[in-house]
PDB file of C-alpha atoms in Angstrom:
ATOM      1  CA  MET A 757       4.697   2.717  18.951  1.00  0.00           C
ATOM      2  CA  PRO A 758       0.994   3.217  19.348  1.00  0.00           C
ATOM      3  CA  VAL A 759      -1.389   3.593  16.162  1.00  0.00           C
ATOM      4  CA  ARG A 760      -3.359   6.803  16.703  1.00  0.00           C
ATOM      5  CA  TYR A 761      -6.621   6.723  15.246  1.00  0.00           C
ATOM      6  CA  LEU A 762      -9.727   9.239  14.793  1.00  0.00           C
ATOM      7  CA  ILE A 763     -13.367   8.049  14.162  1.00  0.00           C
ATOM      8  CA  VAL A 764     -15.447  10.511  11.979  1.00  0.00           C
ATOM      9  CA  ASP A 765     -19.271   9.202  11.668  1.00  0.00           C
ATOM     10  CA  ASP A 766     -22.441  11.075  12.399  1.00  0.00           C
ATOM     11  CA  GLU A 767     -23.927   8.064  13.890  1.00  0.00           C
ATOM     12  CA  LEU A 768     -23.279   7.372  17.555  1.00  0.00           C
ATOM     13  CA  PRO A 769     -23.629   3.668  17.555  1.00  0.00           C
ATOM     14  CA  SER A 770     -21.320   3.114  14.519  1.00  0.00           C
ATOM     15  CA  ARG A 771     -18.684   5.154  16.395  1.00  0.00           C
ATOM     16  CA  SER A 772     -19.167   3.232  19.658  1.00  0.00           C
ATOM     17  CA  ASN A 773     -19.123   0.036  17.857  1.00  0.00           C
ATOM     18  CA  LEU A 774     -15.855   0.505  16.046  1.00  0.00           C
ATOM     19  CA  ARG A 775     -14.251   2.030  19.263  1.00  0.00           C
ATOM     20  CA  LEU A 776     -15.121  -0.871  21.105  1.00  0.00           C
ATOM     21  CA  ALA A 777     -13.875  -3.288  18.466  1.00  0.00           C
ATOM     22  CA  LEU A 778     -10.724  -1.545  18.337  1.00  0.00           C
ATOM     23  CA  ALA A 779     -10.381  -1.712  22.093  1.00  0.00           C
ATOM     24  CA  ALA A 780      -9.217  -5.344  21.330  1.00  0.00           C
ATOM     25  CA  HIS A 781      -5.923  -4.101  19.822  1.00  0.00           C
ATOM     26  CA  PRO A 782      -3.772  -2.836  22.597  1.00  0.00           C
ATOM     27  CA  ASP A 783      -1.429  -0.822  20.197  1.00  0.00           C
ATOM     28  CA  TRP A 784      -4.102   1.403  18.890  1.00  0.00           C
ATOM     29  CA  ARG A 785      -5.110   4.596  20.802  1.00  0.00           C
ATOM     30  CA  LEU A 786      -8.112   6.486  20.109  1.00  0.00           C
ATOM     31  CA  VAL A 787      -7.394  10.415  19.538  1.00  0.00           C
ATOM     32  CA  ALA A 788     -11.224  11.518  19.354  1.00  0.00           C
ATOM     33  CA  GLU A 789     -14.484  10.702  17.787  1.00  0.00           C
ATOM     34  CA  CYS A 790     -16.222  13.337  15.690  1.00  0.00           C
ATOM     35  CA  ASP A 791     -19.800  13.377  14.284  1.00  0.00           C
ATOM     36  CA  GLY A 792     -18.837  15.596  11.215  1.00  0.00           C
ATOM     37  CA  THR A 793     -16.109  16.902   9.008  1.00  0.00           C
ATOM     38  CA  ALA A 794     -15.810  20.059  10.962  1.00  0.00           C
ATOM     39  CA  ALA A 795     -15.059  18.642  14.335  1.00  0.00           C
ATOM     40  CA  ALA A 796     -12.585  16.318  12.469  1.00  0.00           C
ATOM     41  CA  ARG A 797     -10.635  19.386  10.952  1.00  0.00           C
ATOM     42  CA  ALA A 798     -10.112  21.037  14.479  1.00  0.00           C
ATOM     43  CA  VAL A 799      -8.690  17.621  15.829  1.00  0.00           C
ATOM     44  CA  LEU A 800      -6.549  17.256  12.873  1.00  0.00           C
ATOM     45  CA  ALA A 801      -5.135  20.832  13.164  1.00  0.00           C
ATOM     46  CA  ALA A 802      -4.230  20.124  16.856  1.00  0.00           C
ATOM     47  CA  GLN A 803      -3.149  16.515  17.041  1.00  0.00           C
ATOM     48  CA  GLU A 804      -1.193  13.924  15.174  1.00  0.00           C
ATOM     49  CA  VAL A 805      -3.238  11.250  13.673  1.00  0.00           C
ATOM     50  CA  ASP A 806      -2.119   8.039  11.830  1.00  0.00           C
ATOM     51  CA  VAL A 807      -5.546   6.642  10.783  1.00  0.00           C
ATOM     52  CA  ILE A 808      -8.769   8.087  10.218  1.00  0.00           C
ATOM     53  CA  PHE A 809     -12.196   6.099   9.908  1.00  0.00           C
ATOM     54  CA  LEU A 810     -14.200   8.218   7.782  1.00  0.00           C
ATOM     55  CA  ASP A 811     -17.986   7.917   6.979  1.00  0.00           C
ATOM     56  CA  ILE A 812     -18.849   8.858   3.508  1.00  0.00           C
ATOM     57  CA  GLN A 813     -22.535   9.766   3.820  1.00  0.00           C
ATOM     58  CA  MET A 814     -22.922  12.453   6.483  1.00  0.00           C
ATOM     59  CA  PRO A 815     -25.748  14.919   6.496  1.00  0.00           C
ATOM     60  CA  ALA A 816     -23.864  18.303   7.022  1.00  0.00           C
ATOM     61  CA  GLU A 817     -20.899  17.407   4.505  1.00  0.00           C
ATOM     62  CA  SER A 818     -19.913  14.460   2.694  1.00  0.00           C
ATOM     63  CA  GLY A 819     -16.580  12.599   4.153  1.00  0.00           C
ATOM     64  CA  LEU A 820     -15.400  12.773   0.630  1.00  0.00           C
ATOM     65  CA  VAL A 821     -14.702  16.275   1.112  1.00  0.00           C
ATOM     66  CA  LEU A 822     -12.497  15.826   4.022  1.00  0.00           C
ATOM     67  CA  ALA A 823     -10.563  13.102   2.013  1.00  0.00           C
ATOM     68  CA  ARG A 824     -10.183  15.338  -0.928  1.00  0.00           C
ATOM     69  CA  GLU A 825      -8.528  17.870   1.457  1.00  0.00           C
ATOM     70  CA  ILE A 826      -6.461  15.260   3.367  1.00  0.00           C
ATOM     71  CA  SER A 827      -5.208  13.722  -0.070  1.00  0.00           C
ATOM     72  CA  ARG A 828      -3.311  17.138  -0.721  1.00  0.00           C
ATOM     73  CA  ALA A 829      -0.929  16.592   1.825  1.00  0.00           C
ATOM     74  CA  CYS A 830       2.410  15.110   1.258  1.00  0.00           C
ATOM     75  CA  ALA A 831       2.369  12.531   3.825  1.00  0.00           C
ATOM     76  CA  PRO A 832      -1.358  12.149   4.971  1.00  0.00           C
ATOM     77  CA  PRO A 833      -2.781   9.974   7.526  1.00  0.00           C
ATOM     78  CA  LEU A 834      -4.409   6.709   6.252  1.00  0.00           C
ATOM     79  CA  ILE A 835      -7.971   6.677   5.582  1.00  0.00           C
ATOM     80  CA  VAL A 836     -10.424   3.695   5.982  1.00  0.00           C
ATOM     81  CA  PHE A 837     -13.649   4.565   4.366  1.00  0.00           C
ATOM     82  CA  VAL A 838     -16.689   3.417   6.499  1.00  0.00           C
ATOM     83  CA  THR A 839     -19.726   3.203   4.259  1.00  0.00           C
ATOM     84  CA  ALA A 840     -22.987   1.481   3.548  1.00  0.00           C
ATOM     85  CA  TYR A 841     -22.531   1.325  -0.225  1.00  0.00           C
ATOM     86  CA  SER A 842     -23.050  -1.769  -2.041  1.00  0.00           C
ATOM     87  CA  GLU A 843     -20.330  -4.042  -3.264  1.00  0.00           C
ATOM     88  CA  HIS A 844     -20.489  -2.638  -6.868  1.00  0.00           C
ATOM     89  CA  ALA A 845     -20.049   0.851  -5.523  1.00  0.00           C
ATOM     90  CA  ILE A 846     -16.830   0.093  -3.900  1.00  0.00           C
ATOM     91  CA  ASP A 847     -15.095  -1.124  -7.023  1.00  0.00           C
ATOM     92  CA  ALA A 848     -13.011   2.327  -6.841  1.00  0.00           C
ATOM     93  CA  PHE A 849     -11.726   1.544  -3.561  1.00  0.00           C
ATOM     94  CA  ASP A 850     -10.108  -1.490  -4.679  1.00  0.00           C
ATOM     95  CA  VAL A 851      -8.715  -0.037  -7.874  1.00  0.00           C
ATOM     96  CA  HIS A 852      -7.159   2.781  -5.760  1.00  0.00           C
ATOM     97  CA  ALA A 853      -5.753   0.238  -3.265  1.00  0.00           C
ATOM     98  CA  LEU A 854      -7.682   2.081  -0.289  1.00  0.00           C
ATOM     99  CA  ASP A 855      -9.326   0.213   2.468  1.00  0.00           C
ATOM    100  CA  TYR A 856     -12.906   0.193   3.443  1.00  0.00           C
ATOM    101  CA  LEU A 857     -15.259  -1.203   5.967  1.00  0.00           C
ATOM    102  CA  LEU A 858     -19.106  -1.942   5.255  1.00  0.00           C
ATOM    103  CA  LYS A 859     -21.861  -1.386   7.655  1.00  0.00           C
ATOM    104  CA  PRO A 860     -22.570  -3.193   9.754  1.00  0.00           C
ATOM    105  CA  LEU A 861     -19.024  -3.706  11.014  1.00  0.00           C
ATOM    106  CA  ASN A 862     -17.638  -7.057  10.593  1.00  0.00           C
ATOM    107  CA  ASP A 863     -15.090  -8.234  13.017  1.00  0.00           C
ATOM    108  CA  ALA A 864     -12.957 -10.466  10.716  1.00  0.00           C
ATOM    109  CA  ARG A 865     -12.898  -7.576   8.250  1.00  0.00           C
ATOM    110  CA  LEU A 866     -11.708  -5.118  10.731  1.00  0.00           C
ATOM    111  CA  ALA A 867      -8.815  -7.480  11.853  1.00  0.00           C
ATOM    112  CA  GLN A 868      -7.953  -7.552   8.172  1.00  0.00           C
ATOM    113  CA  THR A 869      -7.771  -3.750   7.926  1.00  0.00           C
ATOM    114  CA  VAL A 870      -5.833  -3.580  11.248  1.00  0.00           C
ATOM    115  CA  GLU A 871      -3.299  -5.831   9.759  1.00  0.00           C
ATOM    116  CA  ARG A 872      -3.067  -3.918   6.370  1.00  0.00           C
ATOM    117  CA  ILE A 873      -2.586  -0.525   8.204  1.00  0.00           C
ATOM    118  CA  GLY A 874       0.149  -2.107  10.419  1.00  0.00           C
ATOM    119  CA  ALA A 875       2.038  -3.123   7.177  1.00  0.00           C
ATOM    120  CA  MET A 876       1.493   0.381   5.540  1.00  0.00           C
ATOM    121  CA  LEU A 877       2.810   2.295   8.524  1.00  0.00           C
ATOM    122  CA  GLY A 878       5.671  -0.179   9.200  1.00  0.00           C
ATOM    123  CA  GLN A 879       7.048   0.479   5.435  1.00  0.00           C
ATOM    124  CA  ARG A 880       6.292   4.273   5.673  1.00  0.00           C
ATOM    125  CA  GLN A 881       4.321   4.091   2.767  1.00  0.00           C
ATOM    126  CA  ARG A 882       2.403   7.530   3.223  1.00  0.00           C
ATOM    127  CA  GLU A 883       3.329   9.357   0.317  1.00  0.00           C
ATOM    128  CA  ALA A 884       2.467   6.572  -2.030  1.00  0.00           C
ATOM    129  CA  TYR A 885      -0.735   6.175  -0.167  1.00  0.00           C
ATOM    130  CA  GLY A 886      -1.428   9.849  -0.501  1.00  0.00           C
ATOM    131  CA  ALA A 887      -0.817   9.739  -4.501  1.00  0.00           C
ATOM    132  CA  ALA A 888      -3.451   6.713  -4.596  1.00  0.00           C
ATOM    133  CA  LEU A 889      -5.857   8.830  -2.232  1.00  0.00           C
ATOM    134  CA  ARG A 890      -5.595  11.774  -4.830  1.00  0.00           C
ATOM    135  CA  ASP A 891      -6.256   9.557  -7.788  1.00  0.00           C
ATOM    136  CA  TYR A 892      -9.403   8.299  -5.964  1.00  0.00           C
ATOM    137  CA  VAL A 893     -10.854  11.590  -4.993  1.00  0.00           C
ATOM    138  CA  ASP A 894     -10.008  13.120  -8.359  1.00  0.00           C
ATOM    139  CA  ALA A 895     -11.835  10.274 -10.126  1.00  0.00           C
ATOM    140  CA  SER A 896     -14.863  10.527  -7.763  1.00  0.00           C
ATOM    141  CA  GLN A 897     -15.097  14.201  -8.465  1.00  0.00           C
ATOM    142  CA  THR A 898     -14.892  13.813 -12.314  1.00  0.00           C
ATOM    143  CA  ALA A 899     -16.403  10.546 -12.775  1.00  0.00           C
ATOM    144  CA  ALA A 900     -13.601   9.976 -15.145  1.00  0.00           C
ATOM    145  CA  ARG A 901     -12.194   6.476 -16.000  1.00  0.00           C
ATOM    146  CA  PRO A 902      -9.051   5.828 -13.589  1.00  0.00           C
ATOM    147  CA  GLU A 903      -5.744   6.489 -15.265  1.00  0.00           C
ATOM    148  CA  ARG A 904      -3.820   4.447 -12.720  1.00  0.00           C
ATOM    149  CA  ILE A 905      -4.506   1.237 -10.793  1.00  0.00           C
ATOM    150  CA  ASN A 906      -2.850   1.476  -7.405  1.00  0.00           C
ATOM    151  CA  VAL A 907      -1.621  -2.178  -6.518  1.00  0.00           C
ATOM    152  CA  ARG A 908      -1.234  -2.937  -2.640  1.00  0.00           C
ATOM    153  CA  SER A 909       0.911  -5.936  -1.545  1.00  0.00           C
ATOM    154  CA  VAL A 910       2.569  -6.482   1.738  1.00  0.00           C
ATOM    155  CA  GLY A 911       1.989  -2.831   2.865  1.00  0.00           C
ATOM    156  CA  ARG A 912       3.334  -1.205  -0.313  1.00  0.00           C
ATOM    157  CA  ILE A 913       1.423   0.502  -3.192  1.00  0.00           C
ATOM    158  CA  GLU A 914       2.875   0.528  -6.682  1.00  0.00           C
ATOM    159  CA  GLN A 915       0.833   2.742  -9.368  1.00  0.00           C
ATOM    160  CA  ILE A 916       0.315   1.024 -12.519  1.00  0.00           C
ATOM    161  CA  ARG A 917      -0.573   3.230 -15.488  1.00  0.00           C
ATOM    162  CA  VAL A 918      -3.615   1.797 -17.404  1.00  0.00           C
ATOM    163  CA  ALA A 919      -1.872   2.969 -20.532  1.00  0.00           C
ATOM    164  CA  ASP A 920       0.852   0.281 -19.817  1.00  0.00           C
ATOM    165  CA  ILE A 921      -1.532  -2.781 -19.393  1.00  0.00           C
ATOM    166  CA  LEU A 922      -1.475  -4.984 -22.565  1.00  0.00           C
ATOM    167  CA  TRP A 923      -3.943  -7.641 -21.301  1.00  0.00           C
ATOM    168  CA  ILE A 924      -5.576  -8.689 -17.967  1.00  0.00           C
ATOM    169  CA  GLU A 925      -6.239 -12.405 -16.953  1.00  0.00           C
ATOM    170  CA  SER A 926      -8.594 -13.607 -14.130  1.00  0.00           C
ATOM    171  CA  ALA A 927      -7.145 -15.200 -11.165  1.00  0.00           C
ATOM    172  CA  GLY A 928      -9.910 -16.040  -8.903  1.00  0.00           C
ATOM    173  CA  ASN A 929     -10.762 -13.005  -6.558  1.00  0.00           C
ATOM    174  CA  TYR A 930      -7.588 -11.264  -8.262  1.00  0.00           C
ATOM    175  CA  VAL A 931      -6.426 -10.367 -11.645  1.00  0.00           C
ATOM    176  CA  GLU A 932      -3.049 -10.584 -13.553  1.00  0.00           C
ATOM    177  CA  LEU A 933      -2.369  -7.277 -15.130  1.00  0.00           C
ATOM    178  CA  HIS A 934       0.129  -8.271 -18.010  1.00  0.00           C
ATOM    179  CA  LEU A 935       2.686  -5.182 -18.597  1.00  0.00           C
ATOM    180  CA  ALA A 936       5.786  -5.332 -20.995  1.00  0.00           C
ATOM    181  CA  GLY A 937       8.202  -7.662 -19.488  1.00  0.00           C
ATOM    182  CA  ARG A 938       6.086  -8.584 -16.094  1.00  0.00           C
ATOM    183  CA  THR A 939       2.824  -9.451 -14.537  1.00  0.00           C
ATOM    184  CA  VAL A 940       1.528  -7.627 -11.476  1.00  0.00           C
ATOM    185  CA  LEU A 941      -1.185  -9.461  -9.332  1.00  0.00           C
ATOM    186  CA  HIS A 942      -4.121  -7.166  -7.977  1.00  0.00           C
ATOM    187  CA  ARG A 943      -6.852  -7.838  -5.604  1.00  0.00           C
ATOM    188  CA  ILE A 944     -10.127  -7.422  -7.963  1.00  0.00           C
ATOM    189  CA  THR A 945     -12.383  -9.492  -9.810  1.00  0.00           C
ATOM    190  CA  LEU A 946     -12.184  -9.252 -13.707  1.00  0.00           C
ATOM    191  CA  ASN A 947     -15.854  -8.381 -13.889  1.00  0.00           C
ATOM    192  CA  ARG A 948     -15.499  -5.543 -11.597  1.00  0.00           C
ATOM    193  CA  LEU A 949     -12.153  -4.249 -13.138  1.00  0.00           C
ATOM    194  CA  GLU A 950     -13.991  -4.255 -16.525  1.00  0.00           C
ATOM    195  CA  THR A 951     -16.567  -1.819 -15.450  1.00  0.00           C
ATOM    196  CA  LEU A 952     -14.017   0.616 -14.752  1.00  0.00           C
ATOM    197  CA  LEU A 953     -11.979   0.348 -18.036  1.00  0.00           C
ATOM    198  CA  ALA A 954     -12.839   2.463 -21.125  1.00  0.00           C
ATOM    199  CA  PRO A 955     -14.441   0.200 -23.541  1.00  0.00           C
ATOM    200  CA  GLU A 956     -13.021   1.966 -26.498  1.00  0.00           C
ATOM    201  CA  ASP A 957      -9.673   0.780 -25.050  1.00  0.00           C
ATOM    202  CA  PHE A 958     -10.054  -2.610 -23.898  1.00  0.00           C
ATOM    203  CA  LEU A 959     -12.288  -5.684 -25.001  1.00  0.00           C
ATOM    204  CA  ARG A 960     -13.446  -8.857 -23.310  1.00  0.00           C
ATOM    205  CA  VAL A 961     -12.509 -11.807 -25.362  1.00  0.00           C
ATOM    206  CA  HIS A 962     -13.120 -14.626 -22.652  1.00  0.00           C
ATOM    207  CA  ARG A 963     -14.754 -14.840 -19.442  1.00  0.00           C
ATOM    208  CA  GLY A 964     -11.086 -15.045 -18.021  1.00  0.00           C
ATOM    209  CA  ALA A 965      -9.455 -12.292 -20.414  1.00  0.00           C
ATOM    210  CA  ILE A 966      -9.483  -8.803 -21.300  1.00  0.00           C
ATOM    211  CA  VAL A 967      -7.159  -7.419 -24.035  1.00  0.00           C
ATOM    212  CA  ARG A 968      -6.005  -3.959 -25.184  1.00  0.00           C
ATOM    213  CA  ARG A 969      -7.596  -3.441 -28.542  1.00  0.00           C
ATOM    214  CA  GLY A 970      -4.340  -2.095 -29.884  1.00  0.00           C
ATOM    215  CA  GLU A 971      -2.781  -5.291 -28.962  1.00  0.00           C
ATOM    216  CA  ILE A 972      -4.889  -7.367 -31.303  1.00  0.00           C
ATOM    217  CA  ALA A 973      -2.799  -8.760 -33.829  1.00  0.00           C
ATOM    218  CA  ARG A 974      -4.083 -12.400 -35.318  1.00  0.00           C
ATOM    219  CA  LEU A 975      -7.175 -14.689 -34.504  1.00  0.00           C
ATOM    220  CA  ASP A 976      -6.537 -18.363 -35.382  1.00  0.00           C
ATOM    221  CA  SER A 977      -8.952 -21.347 -35.278  1.00  0.00           C
ATOM    222  CA  ALA A 978      -8.269 -24.700 -34.409  1.00  0.00           C
ATOM    223  CA  GLY A 979      -9.821 -27.895 -35.807  1.00  0.00           C
ATOM    224  CA  ASP A 980     -11.870 -28.343 -32.562  1.00  0.00           C
ATOM    225  CA  GLY A 981     -13.639 -25.094 -33.459  1.00  0.00           C
ATOM    226  CA  SER A 982     -11.848 -23.151 -30.470  1.00  0.00           C
ATOM    227  CA  CYS A 983     -10.185 -19.861 -31.297  1.00  0.00           C
ATOM    228  CA  ARG A 984      -7.025 -18.381 -29.977  1.00  0.00           C
ATOM    229  CA  LEU A 985      -6.109 -14.480 -30.302  1.00  0.00           C
ATOM    230  CA  THR A 986      -2.408 -13.584 -30.728  1.00  0.00           C
ATOM    231  CA  LEU A 987      -1.358  -9.954 -29.358  1.00  0.00           C
ATOM    232  CA  ARG A 988       1.335  -8.039 -30.656  1.00  0.00           C
ATOM    233  CA  CYS A 989       3.261  -8.450 -27.310  1.00  0.00           C
ATOM    234  CA  GLY A 990       3.539 -12.096 -28.337  1.00  0.00           C
ATOM    235  CA  ALA A 991       1.050 -13.605 -25.689  1.00  0.00           C
ATOM    236  CA  THR A 992      -1.734 -15.846 -26.804  1.00  0.00           C
ATOM    237  CA  VAL A 993      -5.365 -15.558 -25.328  1.00  0.00           C
ATOM    238  CA  ALA A 994      -8.190 -18.054 -25.562  1.00  0.00           C
ATOM    239  CA  VAL A 995     -11.295 -16.519 -27.093  1.00  0.00           C
ATOM    240  CA  SER A 996     -14.981 -17.828 -26.204  1.00  0.00           C
ATOM    241  CA  GLU A 997     -17.737 -17.857 -28.539  1.00  0.00           C
ATOM    242  CA  ARG A 998     -19.800 -15.417 -26.559  1.00  0.00           C
ATOM    243  CA  TYR A 999     -17.285 -12.922 -27.458  1.00  0.00           C
ATOM    244  CA  LEU A1000     -16.100 -13.954 -31.055  1.00  0.00           C
ATOM    245  CA  GLY A1001     -18.522 -11.606 -32.768  1.00  0.00           C
ATOM    246  CA  ALA A1002     -17.447  -8.511 -31.112  1.00  0.00           C
ATOM    247  CA  LEU A1003     -13.777  -9.414 -31.588  1.00  0.00           C
ATOM    248  CA  LYS A1004     -14.036 -10.228 -35.204  1.00  0.00           C
ATOM    249  CA  SER A1005     -15.815  -6.672 -35.613  1.00  0.00           C
ATOM    250  CA  ALA A1006     -13.154  -4.859 -33.661  1.00  0.00           C
ATOM    251  CA  MET A1007     -10.626  -6.515 -35.998  1.00  0.00           C
TER     252      MET A1007
END
């Protein structure tokens, strides 16, 4: 079954580059190209669309306004945000398991996006995706800390409440979210995730670990001068000298 997609971008070269790149995928069908949100609304009212490539910064109206409207549908089309934002500014996309393409377009990154979308559509994850999209647009509207982290794996999205996270461990370009009884792997770096967590709730204790303040139980020093923190959940976490002072103050 073909994937029906819509491009919404005020820049003609950007629309053309994306359309030509997607022509390499025979199962993808272009529904329309729009230079703004008003034209996109007209297309969406008249035709079924599976995927929208949506520019954020447009002169008449931000793409986020249209995304907010789309997010209220029970099973909205998937949105791939097309943006010139810096890496630091796209943290929220990762936290909410939303896909994005940075300008100028990278063919390898687009191929990754096409693969992710195929998995999402194949597993009929639109309702879960809609919830993730609502989380994102609500957070972007209020500048609030996220209440949930939407974890994507093999085309599925699982919502993890931040309140349920006991501690977080770095795993390269991923983090391990430690919950009661299980661990969930999420694609975001620990440094990037730290900027989105409330400092009154979480504390960095090591370059590779962040703990919930309420989980702090006991700090032990070894004979070699190293320290380990025991959490109420029973886990033990290494503590580096850099963060030792802040940890002692928290205790």
